[in-house]
Amino acid sequence: RPSNTMADVTACAGDVQEIPGYKTTKRIITEGTGPEIVEVSNVVTVHATGVVVQTGKKFWSTKDEGQQPFQYQAGVGGVITGWDQGCLGMALGEERLLVIPAEEGYGAKGFPAWGIPPGGTLEFTLECLEIKK
């Protein structure tokens, strides 16, 4: 079931949850402090770490030296589909793990420059730092 309220998010903490209409899954690692949650068109700032499931190789992290938190507009297609839909409903301070299949990530071609192979499944750990309505 979708997590649209803080109560729903809290009730499902730790469980792997499907995102209705998508193949990406989400699991809450650390519950957020709420009460605000990420909604479509919000400008969101996150820490993000991406790992290729097939190789276990980290390809990007905003926590690495010289990197900054990442800011984007949620739910409008500015990032890969699995992330775009997987971030919706996150509470401020929440840390969430997304498992994103290739068709909702970088697809059949992958992203060789980042070490993402063709058809690569991705794990993104997102930590919600700021939500601007």
PDB file of C-alpha atoms in Angstrom, residues 36-45 71-74 92 128-133:
ATOM      1  CA  GLU A  36       6.069  17.315   6.049  1.00  0.00           C
ATOM      2  CA  ILE A  37       6.406  14.656   3.354  1.00  0.00           C
ATOM      3  CA  VAL A  38       7.726  14.842  -0.201  1.00  0.00           C
ATOM      4  CA  GLU A  39       4.969  15.528  -2.726  1.00  0.00           C
ATOM      5  CA  VAL A  40       4.987  16.044  -6.498  1.00  0.00           C
ATOM      6  CA  SER A  41       6.709  19.317  -7.501  1.00  0.00           C
ATOM      7  CA  ASN A  42       8.398  19.857  -4.109  1.00  0.00           C
ATOM      8  CA  VAL A  43      12.056  20.858  -4.313  1.00  0.00           C
ATOM      9  CA  VAL A  44      13.884  18.241  -2.272  1.00  0.00           C
ATOM     10  CA  THR A  45      17.472  18.129  -1.011  1.00  0.00           C
ATOM     11  CA  GLN A  71      18.586  19.008  -5.016  1.00  0.00           C
ATOM     12  CA  TYR A  72      15.818  18.190  -7.497  1.00  0.00           C
ATOM     13  CA  GLN A  73      12.102  18.650  -8.119  1.00  0.00           C
ATOM     14  CA  ALA A  74      10.203  15.549  -7.014  1.00  0.00           C
ATOM     15  CA  LEU A  92      12.031  15.072   6.552  1.00  0.00           C
ATOM     16  CA  CYS A 128      15.780  13.612   3.028  1.00  0.00           C
ATOM     17  CA  LEU A 129      17.483  16.801   4.243  1.00  0.00           C
ATOM     18  CA  GLU A 130      15.047  19.514   3.139  1.00  0.00           C
ATOM     19  CA  ILE A 131      11.589  19.791   1.552  1.00  0.00           C
ATOM     20  CA  LYS A 132      10.474  23.048  -0.069  1.00  0.00           C
ATOM     21  CA  LYS A 133       6.766  23.160  -0.907  1.00  0.00           C
TER      22      LYS A 133
END
